[in-house]
Amino acid sequence: MTDTLTIEINGRACEASPGEMIIAVADREGISIPRFCYHKKLSIAANCRMCLVEAEQGGRPFPKPVPACATPVFPGMKVQTRSPKAIEAQRSVMEFLLINHPLDCPICDQGGECELQDVAMGYGADCSRFTEGKRVVMDEDLGPLIATDMTRCIQCTRCVRFGAEIAGLRELGGTGRGEWMRIGTYVDHPLTHELSGNIIDLCPVGALTAKPSRFTARAWELTARDGIAPHDGVGSNLRLHVRRGQVMRVHPRDNETVNETWLSDRDRFSYVGLNGADRLTEPLVKREGRWVAVEWTEALTLVAERLKAADAHATGWLIAPNATLEEMYLAQGIARGLGCPNIDHRLRQRDFRGEGADPRLPWLGVSIPELQSQESVLLIGSDIRAEHPLLAHRLRQAVLADGSLTLVNPARVDLTHPATQLAQGPAGMVGELAAIAAALGASGFGILRNVIAGVKPSAEHQAIAASLRSAGGNDIGLILLGALAAAHPDYTLLKALAYVIAGFTRCKVGYLPAAANSVGAALAGALPGVLPGGEPAARRGLPVSDILAAPCRTVVLWGLEPDLDLGNPRLAMDALAQADFVVAASAFRSESLESVADVLLPIGAFAETSGTFVNAAGTWQSFQGAVPPPGSARPGWKILRVLGNLLDLQGFEYRDTAEIRTELATQCAAAPLDNTPVAELGVAPLGVGEGLVRLGDVPPYAIDPLVRRCGPLQRTAGLATIGVWLNAAQAADLGLAAGDVVEVSQDGPVVRTRVLIDQRVPFGCARIPAGVPGSETLGDQFAPISIVKAE
Amino acid sequence: MALNQQQNTVCLRTLHLPADERCTLAAYRRLGGYAQWERILRDKVDPSTVIEELKLSNLRGRGGAGFPTGLKWSFMPRNAPGQKYIICNSDEGEPGTCKDRDILRFNPHQVVEGMAIAGYCIGATVGYNYIRGEFFEPIACFEGALQEAYAAGLLGRDIQGSGVDFDLYTHAGAGAYVCGEETALIESIEGKKGQPRYKPPFPAQCGLYGRPTTINNTETLASVPVILERGGQWFLDQGRPNNGGTKLFSISGHVNNPCNVEVSLGTPFRDLLAMAGGVKDGRALKAVIPGGSSVPVVPGDLMMETDMDYDSITKVGSMLGSGAVIVIAEGTCMVKVLANLSNFYMRESCGQCTPCREGTGWLARVVGRIAAGQGRPADLDLLESVAGRIGGRTICALGDAAAMPVQSFLKHYRDEFVQLIERGASHAA
């Protein structure tokens, strides 16, 4: 593709690549050609006919106007996009598009930002020649995220092609012929795909609009501010559409190396949680069991006094992994300034054995676009579509390009492409990896020797090993560790086996971050054993499990809810209840915080503070606050900065987040992200435990306080609710059937819930999600559980 | 040059046999059937010699477009690796056309043999015969022939020890006219909604399941065994230069004896009309749609001086199309004829391209309104304008097919439209 050719558009010479379509060349040259069905990220349909142009080749004009979106360029081709013939063709198509369109712009949510409206201004007539009755189309109920007005549909099929090509799930299709052709689900059902909201952006008219935001604001009332999505490790680039200090809706901002032009539903709709009723709007202090609103000075003076007075080694700081880089850096600065090394952001990680051997600055291992070109990927412990919808999309593209994907998970997960899934429960994950290692001829070292020697690789393991070896040899093989691995009781062992496999295949090892700023947390030093910039700490502090198990007498909670965001909520709540002093900085009120905390500090949530997130691929993405925090809530960094002053700590003179970032960036300059372990890992397997084992995955809309408060996302089909999912054989074995009420417990309080049948869950396991209401009194995500039928 | 006066000598050559024998393998073999296929298998005939013979015969696609068959076969990357397909288009949805139906009913083995030879020549080991869903009897006949051919070892793997594989399947359509368009037909076989694909790429590069594919009409494929048996020159001599061979015509409308008849290309329309028993009830001939509903209408007097071949029909401003000759007698309201046609295209547009999806409905409504006496003087210019804005602006030819009748009816019979509009208006007054 190095050779280029020259064509002429409207008399202007344009460089083009062989095989390129006229419209792509014109777009690059800034020559506008009207279009509806064409989209640069979708296949070419050539059905709207709006982009008809006049063309000639070798001096011979094409007999008819040609669609610019589907006509490849040839050397010497001459194209006229504005000749009388071309304009006539374009105006003709516009007339046809409008005859059955309701032209209800004044009551249409798309009005003012509608492609049809815009193009009609240029190519439509002021008066229609069509005097017959117009078509009416019944609406679809696509669920709580997308509103439909199908009468407005111009059948461009962008939404249909998105489903088939990008999402991989054909939830929408065209049915019927001729003018009865309609877009719909055929059998009524809400859309379930985690990227479904993108069809709102793709729809060139007001047929598909955002249900949460429609009828709330006009496009011209909104100010667009740039932002970065706060949930997963992609760090999708956003435009926050703001009116009078409120985020009204969120759109994607193009960035080819991050989110292309897409956005996950979580990143698109979670802003709704910002505008909820349970925002924390003023500092609160608990006095004799009652919450009293106080001034900032009073609250922070109290916090400073108590932190200063506390035993630093019995103090713990737990920071949410989607806090900003600046917040993390200041928080660890205060903790360490007071002599407290106990600071952690790995809220759901359980196994910290061999932590000293961990890579200090772990990351994805490749850039996000590079995921698409991997030949073979081994994904360990990840429901990738739930954790990182847009990375799942990249991996799907890799598979469609003949790559292969293997998943080692506790249970099968739903994918939209072929993959090998090894899913034999949490305990089985170690065995499966050991078998792949054995298939590679690895014998392991130390304790791993026994683990690997104890398994017999099957033909499937041999095939996976061969695929990884071939890919690794070509430098396009990758082993990724995800959130379900991090919550595993033998995470250390899973990591060790991953590195053994990597060593034998020359595949890279990568880490899927738990949240938007997990990579940044390591850079900022929000780890017990790592200082800012990746320097090892002279004295290693306690990881999250020990902060809670010891337990610490004084605890700082930053941006999290202890009963939903920690790996073992019961242990966490017990520990916090026993603590002498708990201060929680939070954007939201919550029962659990109010029960365990002594001071509540209102902080600005996503979109309400400036800061930086470092995404999975190590890209630093800074943003400004788009709206002010509610009431007297303040951006977190400002609170920490003042707290630092009150504690008389050195260097807390920052005027803005840019200064903090610059200071940290200097320290990080010499510290590249690196997944090489600093020592050999290897520990004895702990095992998951005997009997029926819980699979406690965190559903995609339960991962952080903001998304849990997004009503529309919570109303999508059963994604964030408690329940017991069993396979049919396991249910029969327990004498249970779908719909039965059961009592569930993990050596603690009993939770009543219902049984659902799910054949993806292996025998011996019960899926009971974590992070969802009802799961607060349960224990570890992967641990023995008792289930009895309720009387 | 004198034309062969014999009828039904190629595709319908079994027609003279008793009804219970026509479809059988034994009867077909008695006529020399499968001899060409067996010869090709035995002698490992070079596909290029078959293609040369077809080029000599001047066989042109009988589905309507009239593309030279030998040339089409030569486009296939025969020796490229991977699966290739041959598809027989028996969708036959064009109003007025029912010739393929009779080939499948009366001579199905010849289609099987033609497809096998085609598959051999283009390097396809799998073939599909896509038959219009409403053709219950033809589907059964073809399926029966297929079973017989398999049982006789004429199809399958390593046929007669030749090392040649050819598997053939019957695929019933689901009633969409547009699936007769070759790429919509491919989509339909793939299990998708039948709508045409944008070309290029053409099926010869990227067809069924993304593989090189050749699609021929039933009559085209059924002609192949006879061409190979009697020679390309013989076939060419049946017709005229550039219009070689015989052609099946389906004569319908106002005739005394609607029928299918296979005659030499170049047969005068006058003779063809006589074969159908002349215009019904001795009425005068008003107009003829000579090639299926989507081609322009031709006034009767012009038609009576015209011969039935590709070039002659083009000279009178229409097309030979699929060979469906629709005869319209004097006294027929042309507005109502057009209303019927326009309604058909509105119903059968696939709905993909804007001009066709929206425009066919617009045309049908306006023509329908005029036919109902509610026309307006401006309607005729509107119809011409809308038809002009559909034609040539769509992915497939359905848009043109909807536009051409409107344009030709207005060209030849504008006064009838004007009268109806004026009378309708005066009635209203």
Short mmCIF file of C-alpha atoms in Angstrom, two decimals, chain A residues 559-728:
data_model
loop_
_atom_site.label_atom_id
_atom_site.label_comp_id
_atom_site.label_asym_id
_atom_site.label_seq_id
_atom_site.Cartn_x
_atom_site.Cartn_y
_atom_site.Cartn_z
CA GLY A 559 -14.09 7.16 47.19
CA LEU A 560 -15.40 3.73 48.03
CA GLU A 561 -18.22 1.96 49.80
CA PRO A 562 -16.76 -0.71 52.09
CA ASP A 563 -19.69 -3.12 51.86
CA LEU A 564 -19.68 -3.20 48.05
CA ASP A 565 -16.22 -2.28 46.81
CA LEU A 566 -14.03 -4.56 48.90
CA GLY A 567 -13.28 -8.22 48.19
CA ASN A 568 -14.62 -9.45 51.53
CA PRO A 569 -17.31 -6.99 52.62
CA ARG A 570 -18.19 -8.71 55.87
CA LEU A 571 -14.58 -8.74 57.03
CA ALA A 572 -14.25 -5.14 55.95
CA MET A 573 -17.35 -3.94 57.76
CA ASP A 574 -16.35 -5.80 60.94
CA ALA A 575 -12.87 -4.31 60.84
CA LEU A 576 -14.14 -0.79 60.26
CA ALA A 577 -16.70 -1.15 63.04
CA GLN A 578 -13.87 -2.01 65.42
CA ALA A 579 -11.64 0.86 64.31
CA ASP A 580 -11.18 3.87 66.58
CA PHE A 581 -11.52 6.42 63.83
CA VAL A 582 -12.72 6.13 60.26
CA VAL A 583 -12.76 9.06 57.88
CA ALA A 584 -14.43 8.58 54.52
CA ALA A 585 -14.17 10.89 51.55
CA SER A 586 -17.09 10.19 49.31
CA ALA A 587 -19.25 11.78 46.66
CA PHE A 588 -22.27 9.88 47.91
CA ARG A 589 -24.01 9.16 51.15
CA SER A 590 -24.41 5.49 51.91
CA GLU A 591 -25.69 3.48 54.85
CA SER A 592 -22.51 1.52 55.16
CA LEU A 593 -20.33 4.63 55.29
CA GLU A 594 -22.62 6.27 57.78
CA SER A 595 -22.51 3.21 60.01
CA VAL A 596 -18.72 2.87 60.16
CA ALA A 597 -17.34 6.36 59.59
CA ASP A 598 -16.73 9.13 62.11
CA VAL A 599 -16.23 11.88 59.56
CA LEU A 600 -17.65 12.13 56.02
CA LEU A 601 -15.91 14.47 53.60
CA PRO A 602 -17.88 15.36 50.43
CA ILE A 603 -15.66 15.11 47.36
CA GLY A 604 -16.31 15.95 43.75
CA ALA A 605 -17.13 12.89 41.66
CA PHE A 606 -16.26 12.18 38.05
CA ALA A 607 -16.65 15.33 35.94
CA GLU A 608 -16.49 17.53 39.01
CA THR A 609 -12.75 17.61 39.47
CA SER A 610 -9.69 18.14 37.36
CA GLY A 611 -7.12 15.40 37.34
CA THR A 612 -5.48 12.61 35.41
CA PHE A 613 -6.20 8.95 34.74
CA VAL A 614 -3.52 6.63 33.42
CA ASN A 615 -5.19 4.01 31.26
CA ALA A 616 -4.36 0.34 30.80
CA ALA A 617 -1.82 1.16 28.12
CA GLY A 618 -0.09 3.74 30.31
CA THR A 619 -1.46 6.82 28.57
CA TRP A 620 -1.75 9.82 30.89
CA GLN A 621 -5.04 11.55 30.14
CA SER A 622 -5.75 14.76 32.02
CA PHE A 623 -9.05 16.54 32.23
CA GLN A 624 -10.62 19.63 33.69
CA GLY A 625 -13.67 19.65 35.89
CA ALA A 626 -16.74 20.05 33.72
CA VAL A 627 -19.20 21.03 36.42
CA PRO A 628 -18.81 22.21 40.01
CA PRO A 629 -19.36 19.66 42.79
CA PRO A 630 -22.74 19.98 44.53
CA GLY A 631 -23.15 22.02 47.71
CA SER A 632 -19.93 22.46 49.59
CA ALA A 633 -18.34 19.32 48.19
CA ARG A 634 -14.83 20.02 46.87
CA PRO A 635 -12.47 18.33 44.44
CA GLY A 636 -10.53 15.65 46.32
CA TRP A 637 -7.10 17.07 45.58
CA LYS A 638 -8.02 20.38 47.24
CA ILE A 639 -9.15 18.60 50.38
CA LEU A 640 -5.94 16.60 50.56
CA ARG A 641 -3.87 19.68 49.87
CA VAL A 642 -5.49 21.52 52.81
CA LEU A 643 -5.18 18.45 55.00
CA GLY A 644 -1.48 18.37 54.17
CA ASN A 645 -1.20 22.00 55.26
CA LEU A 646 -3.05 21.31 58.48
CA LEU A 647 -0.64 18.47 59.16
CA ASP A 648 2.31 20.79 58.48
CA LEU A 649 3.62 18.49 55.77
CA GLN A 650 6.26 19.81 53.39
CA GLY A 651 5.47 20.65 49.78
CA PHE A 652 1.68 20.90 49.94
CA GLU A 653 1.60 24.24 48.15
CA TYR A 654 0.00 23.12 44.88
CA ARG A 655 -2.23 25.61 43.10
CA ASP A 656 -3.77 23.18 40.63
CA THR A 657 -3.66 19.58 39.53
CA ALA A 658 -1.25 20.41 36.74
CA GLU A 659 1.42 21.24 39.32
CA ILE A 660 0.84 17.95 41.12
CA ARG A 661 0.91 16.04 37.87
CA THR A 662 4.11 17.71 36.74
CA GLU A 663 5.81 16.88 40.02
CA LEU A 664 4.76 13.22 39.77
CA ALA A 665 5.61 13.04 36.09
CA THR A 666 9.15 14.09 36.88
CA GLN A 667 9.43 11.21 39.33
CA CYS A 668 7.93 8.80 36.80
CA ALA A 669 10.13 9.89 33.92
CA ALA A 670 12.72 7.23 34.62
CA ALA A 671 10.22 4.51 35.47
CA PRO A 672 8.77 2.77 32.45
CA LEU A 673 5.77 0.51 32.91
CA ASP A 674 7.12 -2.99 33.07
CA ASN A 675 5.47 -6.34 33.72
CA THR A 676 8.67 -8.23 34.39
CA PRO A 677 8.50 -9.66 37.89
CA VAL A 678 11.33 -8.45 40.09
CA ALA A 679 11.80 -11.89 41.60
CA GLU A 680 10.57 -15.38 40.92
CA LEU A 681 7.07 -16.01 42.11
CA GLY A 682 6.09 -19.34 43.54
CA VAL A 683 3.88 -20.32 46.42
CA ALA A 684 1.95 -23.36 47.47
CA PRO A 685 -1.65 -23.47 46.35
CA LEU A 686 -4.10 -22.47 49.03
CA GLY A 687 -7.08 -23.83 47.20
CA VAL A 688 -10.55 -22.37 47.17
CA GLY A 689 -12.00 -24.63 49.85
CA GLU A 690 -14.14 -27.72 50.05
CA GLY A 691 -17.72 -28.21 48.95
CA LEU A 692 -19.89 -25.84 46.98
CA VAL A 693 -17.90 -22.77 45.97
CA ARG A 694 -19.15 -19.27 45.34
CA LEU A 695 -18.32 -17.49 42.10
CA GLY A 696 -18.53 -13.86 43.06
CA ASP A 697 -17.98 -11.88 39.91
CA VAL A 698 -18.75 -8.17 39.95
CA PRO A 699 -21.44 -7.35 37.37
CA PRO A 700 -20.52 -4.54 34.98
CA TYR A 701 -22.92 -2.06 36.50
CA ALA A 702 -21.85 -2.75 40.09
CA ILE A 703 -18.19 -1.86 39.90
CA ASP A 704 -18.15 1.54 41.57
CA PRO A 705 -20.38 3.90 43.55
CA LEU A 706 -21.21 6.08 40.54
CA VAL A 707 -22.39 3.32 38.23
CA ARG A 708 -24.38 1.70 41.02
CA ARG A 709 -26.38 4.91 41.22
CA CYS A 710 -27.17 5.07 37.52
CA GLY A 711 -30.83 4.17 37.36
CA PRO A 712 -31.03 3.45 33.62
CA LEU A 713 -28.06 1.09 33.73
CA GLN A 714 -29.47 -0.64 36.80
CA ARG A 715 -32.73 -1.19 34.95
CA THR A 716 -31.04 -3.09 32.11
CA ALA A 717 -31.84 -6.77 32.16
CA GLY A 718 -30.84 -8.24 35.51
CA LEU A 719 -27.20 -7.25 35.40
CA ALA A 720 -26.66 -6.01 38.94
CA THR A 721 -28.90 -8.04 41.17
CA ILE A 722 -28.27 -10.69 43.77
CA GLY A 723 -29.28 -14.25 43.03
CA VAL A 724 -27.91 -17.77 42.95
CA TRP A 725 -27.07 -19.03 39.48
CA LEU A 726 -26.61 -22.79 39.31
CA ASN A 727 -26.34 -25.23 36.49
CA ALA A 728 -29.27 -27.59 36.21
#
